[in-house]
mmCIF file of C-alpha atoms in Angstrom:
data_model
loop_
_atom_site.group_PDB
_atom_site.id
_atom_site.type_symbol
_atom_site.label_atom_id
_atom_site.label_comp_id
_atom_site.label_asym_id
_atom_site.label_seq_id
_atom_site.Cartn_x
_atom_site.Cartn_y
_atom_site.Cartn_z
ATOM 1 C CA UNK A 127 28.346 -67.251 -38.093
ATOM 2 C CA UNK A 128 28.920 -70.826 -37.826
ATOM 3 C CA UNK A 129 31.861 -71.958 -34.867
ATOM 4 C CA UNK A 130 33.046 -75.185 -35.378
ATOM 5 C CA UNK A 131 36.094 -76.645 -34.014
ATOM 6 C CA UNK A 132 37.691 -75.825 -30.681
ATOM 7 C CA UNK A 133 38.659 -72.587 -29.807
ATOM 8 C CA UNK A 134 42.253 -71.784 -30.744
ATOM 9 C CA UNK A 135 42.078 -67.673 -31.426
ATOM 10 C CA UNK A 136 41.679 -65.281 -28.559
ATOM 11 C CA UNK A 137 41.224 -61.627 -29.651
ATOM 12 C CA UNK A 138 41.946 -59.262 -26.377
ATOM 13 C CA UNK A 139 40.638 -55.672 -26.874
ATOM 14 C CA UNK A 140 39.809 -52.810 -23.855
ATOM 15 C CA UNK A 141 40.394 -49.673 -25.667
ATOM 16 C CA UNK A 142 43.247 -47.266 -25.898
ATOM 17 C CA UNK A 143 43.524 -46.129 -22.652
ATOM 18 C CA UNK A 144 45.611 -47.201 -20.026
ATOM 19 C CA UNK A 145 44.216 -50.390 -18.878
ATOM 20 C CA UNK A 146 47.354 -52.337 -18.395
ATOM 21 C CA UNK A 147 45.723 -54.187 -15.293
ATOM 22 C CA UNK A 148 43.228 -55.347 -17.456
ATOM 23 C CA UNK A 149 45.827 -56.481 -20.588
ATOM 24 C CA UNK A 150 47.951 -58.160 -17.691
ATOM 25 C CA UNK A 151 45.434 -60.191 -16.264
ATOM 26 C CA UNK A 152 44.123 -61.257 -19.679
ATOM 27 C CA UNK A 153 47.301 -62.279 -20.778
ATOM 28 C CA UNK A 154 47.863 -64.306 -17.179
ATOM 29 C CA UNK A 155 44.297 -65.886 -17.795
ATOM 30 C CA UNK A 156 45.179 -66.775 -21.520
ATOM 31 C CA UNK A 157 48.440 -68.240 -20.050
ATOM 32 C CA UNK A 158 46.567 -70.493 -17.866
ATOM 33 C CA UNK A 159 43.966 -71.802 -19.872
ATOM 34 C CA UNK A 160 43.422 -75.244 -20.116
ATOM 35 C CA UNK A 161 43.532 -75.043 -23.962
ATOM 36 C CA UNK A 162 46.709 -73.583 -26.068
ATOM 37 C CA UNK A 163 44.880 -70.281 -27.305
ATOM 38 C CA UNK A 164 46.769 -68.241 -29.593
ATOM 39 C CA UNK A 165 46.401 -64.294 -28.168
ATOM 40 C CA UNK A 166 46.538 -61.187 -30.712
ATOM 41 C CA UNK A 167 46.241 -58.587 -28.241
ATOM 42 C CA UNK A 168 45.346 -54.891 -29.002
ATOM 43 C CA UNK A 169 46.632 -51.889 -27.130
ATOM 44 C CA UNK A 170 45.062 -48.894 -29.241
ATOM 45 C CA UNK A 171 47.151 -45.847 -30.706
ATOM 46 C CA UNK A 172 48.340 -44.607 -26.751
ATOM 47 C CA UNK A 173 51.587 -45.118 -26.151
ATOM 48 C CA UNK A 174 52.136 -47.771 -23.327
ATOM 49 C CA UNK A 175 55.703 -47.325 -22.833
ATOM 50 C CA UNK A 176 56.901 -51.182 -21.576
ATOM 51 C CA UNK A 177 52.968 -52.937 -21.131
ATOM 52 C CA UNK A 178 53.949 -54.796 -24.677
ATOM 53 C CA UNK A 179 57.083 -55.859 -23.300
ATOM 54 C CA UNK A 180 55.133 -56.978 -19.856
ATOM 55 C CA UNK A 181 52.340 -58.524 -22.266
ATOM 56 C CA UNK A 182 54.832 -60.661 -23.889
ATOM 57 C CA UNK A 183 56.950 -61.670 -20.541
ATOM 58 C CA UNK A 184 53.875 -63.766 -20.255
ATOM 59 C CA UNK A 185 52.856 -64.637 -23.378
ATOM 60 C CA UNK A 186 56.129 -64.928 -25.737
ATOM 61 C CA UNK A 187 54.163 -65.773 -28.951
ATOM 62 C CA UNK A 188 51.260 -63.154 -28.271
ATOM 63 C CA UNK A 189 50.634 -60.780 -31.030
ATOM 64 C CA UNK A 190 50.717 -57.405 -29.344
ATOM 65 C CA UNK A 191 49.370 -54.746 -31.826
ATOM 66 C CA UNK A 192 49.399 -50.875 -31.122
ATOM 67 C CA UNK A 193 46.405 -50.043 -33.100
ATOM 68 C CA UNK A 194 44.068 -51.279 -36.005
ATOM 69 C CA UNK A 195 41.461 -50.494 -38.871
ATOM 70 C CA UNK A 196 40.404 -53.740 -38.901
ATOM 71 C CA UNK A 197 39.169 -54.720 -35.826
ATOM 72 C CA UNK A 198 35.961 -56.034 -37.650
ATOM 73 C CA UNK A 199 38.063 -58.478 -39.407
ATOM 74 C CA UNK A 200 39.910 -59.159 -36.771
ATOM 75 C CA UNK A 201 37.190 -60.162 -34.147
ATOM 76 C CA UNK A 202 35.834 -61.870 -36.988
ATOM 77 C CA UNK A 203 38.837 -63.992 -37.090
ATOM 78 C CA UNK A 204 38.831 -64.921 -33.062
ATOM 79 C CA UNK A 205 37.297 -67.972 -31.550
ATOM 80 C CA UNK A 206 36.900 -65.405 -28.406
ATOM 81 C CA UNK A 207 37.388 -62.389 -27.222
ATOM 82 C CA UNK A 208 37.905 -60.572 -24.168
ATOM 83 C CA UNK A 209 36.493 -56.953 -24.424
ATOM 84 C CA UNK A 210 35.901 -53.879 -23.108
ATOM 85 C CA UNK A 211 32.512 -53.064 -21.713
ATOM 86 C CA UNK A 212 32.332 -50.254 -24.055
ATOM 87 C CA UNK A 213 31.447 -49.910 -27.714
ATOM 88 C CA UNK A 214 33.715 -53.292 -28.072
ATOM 89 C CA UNK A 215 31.118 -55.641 -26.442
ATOM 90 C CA UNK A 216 28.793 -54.474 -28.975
ATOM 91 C CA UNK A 217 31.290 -55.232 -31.455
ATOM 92 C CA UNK A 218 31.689 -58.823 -30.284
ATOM 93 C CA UNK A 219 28.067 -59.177 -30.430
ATOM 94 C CA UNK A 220 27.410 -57.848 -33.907
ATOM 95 C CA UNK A 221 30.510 -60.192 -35.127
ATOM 96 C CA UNK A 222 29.227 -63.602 -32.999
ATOM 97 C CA UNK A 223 32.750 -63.462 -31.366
ATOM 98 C CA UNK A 224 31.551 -65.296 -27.952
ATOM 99 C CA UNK A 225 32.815 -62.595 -25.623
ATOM 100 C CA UNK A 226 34.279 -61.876 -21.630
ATOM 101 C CA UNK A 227 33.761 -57.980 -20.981
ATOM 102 C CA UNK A 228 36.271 -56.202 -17.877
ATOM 103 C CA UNK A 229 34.904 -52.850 -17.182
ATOM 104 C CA UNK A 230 37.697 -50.312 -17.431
ATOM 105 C CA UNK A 231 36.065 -47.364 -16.852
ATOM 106 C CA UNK A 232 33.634 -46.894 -13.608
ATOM 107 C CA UNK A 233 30.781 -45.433 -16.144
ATOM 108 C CA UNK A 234 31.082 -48.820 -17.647
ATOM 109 C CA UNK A 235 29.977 -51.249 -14.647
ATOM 110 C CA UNK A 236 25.900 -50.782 -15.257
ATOM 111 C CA UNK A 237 26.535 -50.638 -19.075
ATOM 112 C CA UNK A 238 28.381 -53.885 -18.779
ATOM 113 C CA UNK A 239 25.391 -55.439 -15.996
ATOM 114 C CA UNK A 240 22.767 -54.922 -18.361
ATOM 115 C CA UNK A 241 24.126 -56.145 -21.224
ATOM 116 C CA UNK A 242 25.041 -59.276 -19.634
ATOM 117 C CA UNK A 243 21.556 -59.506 -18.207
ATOM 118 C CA UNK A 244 20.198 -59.037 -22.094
ATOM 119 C CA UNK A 245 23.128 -60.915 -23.567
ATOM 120 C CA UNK A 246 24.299 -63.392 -21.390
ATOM 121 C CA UNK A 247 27.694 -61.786 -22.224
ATOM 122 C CA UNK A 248 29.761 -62.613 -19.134
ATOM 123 C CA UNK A 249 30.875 -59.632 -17.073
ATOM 124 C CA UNK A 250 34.044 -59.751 -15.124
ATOM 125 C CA UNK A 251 33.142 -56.644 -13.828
ATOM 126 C CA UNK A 252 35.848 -53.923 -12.963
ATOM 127 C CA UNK A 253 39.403 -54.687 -13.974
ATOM 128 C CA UNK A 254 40.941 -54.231 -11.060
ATOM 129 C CA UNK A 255 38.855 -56.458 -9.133
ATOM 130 C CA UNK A 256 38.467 -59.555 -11.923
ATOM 131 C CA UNK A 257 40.479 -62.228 -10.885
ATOM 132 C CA UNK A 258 42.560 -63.797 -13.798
ATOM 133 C CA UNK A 259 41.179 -67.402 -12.272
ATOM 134 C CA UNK A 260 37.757 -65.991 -13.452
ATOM 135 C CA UNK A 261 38.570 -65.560 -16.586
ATOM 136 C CA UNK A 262 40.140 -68.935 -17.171
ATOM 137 C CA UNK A 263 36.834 -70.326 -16.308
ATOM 138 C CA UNK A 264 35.795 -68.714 -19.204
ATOM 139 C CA UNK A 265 37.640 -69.260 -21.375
ATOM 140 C CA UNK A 266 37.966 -73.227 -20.359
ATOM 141 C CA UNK A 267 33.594 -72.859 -20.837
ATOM 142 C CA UNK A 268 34.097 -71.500 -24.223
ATOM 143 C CA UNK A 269 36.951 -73.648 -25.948
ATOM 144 C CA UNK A 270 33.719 -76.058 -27.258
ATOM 145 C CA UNK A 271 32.138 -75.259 -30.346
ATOM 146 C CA UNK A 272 28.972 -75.330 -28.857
ATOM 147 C CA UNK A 273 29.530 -73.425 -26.438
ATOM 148 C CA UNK A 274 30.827 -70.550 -28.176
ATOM 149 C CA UNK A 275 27.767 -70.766 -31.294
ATOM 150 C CA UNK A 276 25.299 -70.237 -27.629
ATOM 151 C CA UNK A 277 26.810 -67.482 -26.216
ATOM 152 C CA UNK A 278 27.510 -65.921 -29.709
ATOM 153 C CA UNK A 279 23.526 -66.901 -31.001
ATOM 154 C CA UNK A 280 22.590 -64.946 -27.613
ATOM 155 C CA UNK A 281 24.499 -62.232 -27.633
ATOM 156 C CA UNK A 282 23.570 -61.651 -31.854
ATOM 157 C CA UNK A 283 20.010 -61.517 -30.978
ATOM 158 C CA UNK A 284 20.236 -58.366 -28.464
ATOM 159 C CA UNK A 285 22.036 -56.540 -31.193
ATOM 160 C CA UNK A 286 19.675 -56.911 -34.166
ATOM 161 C CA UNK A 287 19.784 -53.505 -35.955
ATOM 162 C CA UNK A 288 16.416 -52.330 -34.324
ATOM 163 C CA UNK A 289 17.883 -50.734 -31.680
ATOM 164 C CA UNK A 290 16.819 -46.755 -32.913
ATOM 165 C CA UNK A 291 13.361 -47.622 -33.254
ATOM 166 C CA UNK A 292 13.350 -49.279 -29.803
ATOM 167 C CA UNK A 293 14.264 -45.727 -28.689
ATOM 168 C CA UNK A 294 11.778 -44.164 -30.995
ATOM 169 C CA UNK A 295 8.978 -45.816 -29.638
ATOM 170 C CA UNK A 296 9.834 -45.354 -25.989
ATOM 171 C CA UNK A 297 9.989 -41.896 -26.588
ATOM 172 C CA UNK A 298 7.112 -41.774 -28.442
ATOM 173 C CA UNK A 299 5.104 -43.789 -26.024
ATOM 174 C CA UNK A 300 6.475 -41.197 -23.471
ATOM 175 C CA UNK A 301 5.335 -37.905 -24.980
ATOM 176 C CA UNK A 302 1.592 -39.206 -25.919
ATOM 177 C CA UNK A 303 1.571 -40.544 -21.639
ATOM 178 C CA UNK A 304 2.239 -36.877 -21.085
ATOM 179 C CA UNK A 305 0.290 -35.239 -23.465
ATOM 180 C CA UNK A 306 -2.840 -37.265 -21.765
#
């Protein structure tokens, strides 16, 4: 995937739970960004009664979505993305969306530690602790084209496709260690 141009498409995903701190301070930090950015912002299927509403108070010509079966397409389609630190990081990865991940689950802090280490993702770390300044940084880092093809080349590499025979040989290499 080729980015070329400066960034004008920012995809925000975290799941369908209820992670309106995390949507809020997205939307603040799109808000702010030194760049217009154009936000399509996904809640999931959960109903989350007036967050839309508080999603557009800040961001009037957001797109806020209550679900999709296209999020392929769809982060395929962003300049950036903010994600989840669950399965949707790896999405961003596998797409070459350049990606910010907010943990918003506890479970997901070390998930989302490693993979920056391996990715060079960058981790806001819990929701409810990220600053929305933060995440302007970010997104002011990534408006370049080049920018965005680095963090998106990185991030590709870590999630080539060889991931089960990875695990196959580690647990391999572990059985003949104890077999010895």
């Amino acid at each position: 995937r080729l980015h070329s141009g400066p960034a004008r498409r920012v995809l925000v995903t975290l799941g369908g739970g209820r992670y309106d701190v995390g949507f809020l301070k997205a939307a603040l930090a799109i808000r702010s960004a030194a760049a217009p950015l154009e936000a399509e912002i996904i809640l999931g299927y959960a109903n989350h009664g007036r967050l839309a509403e508080r999603i557009l108070d800040i961001l009037p010509t957001a797109s806020v979505l209550r679900g999709v079966t296209d999020m392929e397409q769809r982060l395929w389609d962003a300049d950036l993305a903010i994600v989840s630190a669950g399965y949707s990081k790896l999405e961003a990865a596998i797409t070459g969306t350049p990606a910010a991940m907010l943990s918003v689950q506890w479970h997901q802090i070390p998930l989302a530690e490693q993979f920056a280490a391996r990715t060079g993702m960058w981790n806001g770390g819990y929701m409810s602790y990220v600053e929305p300044e933060a995440i302007v940084s970010w997104l002011d880092e990534h408006v370049a084209p080049e920018a965005r093809q680095r963090a998106a080349n990185r991030a590709r590499k870590a999630v080539d496709g060889r991931g089960f025979s990875r695990v196959y040989d580690a647990i391999a290499a572990l059985s003949s260690r104890e077999q010895t």
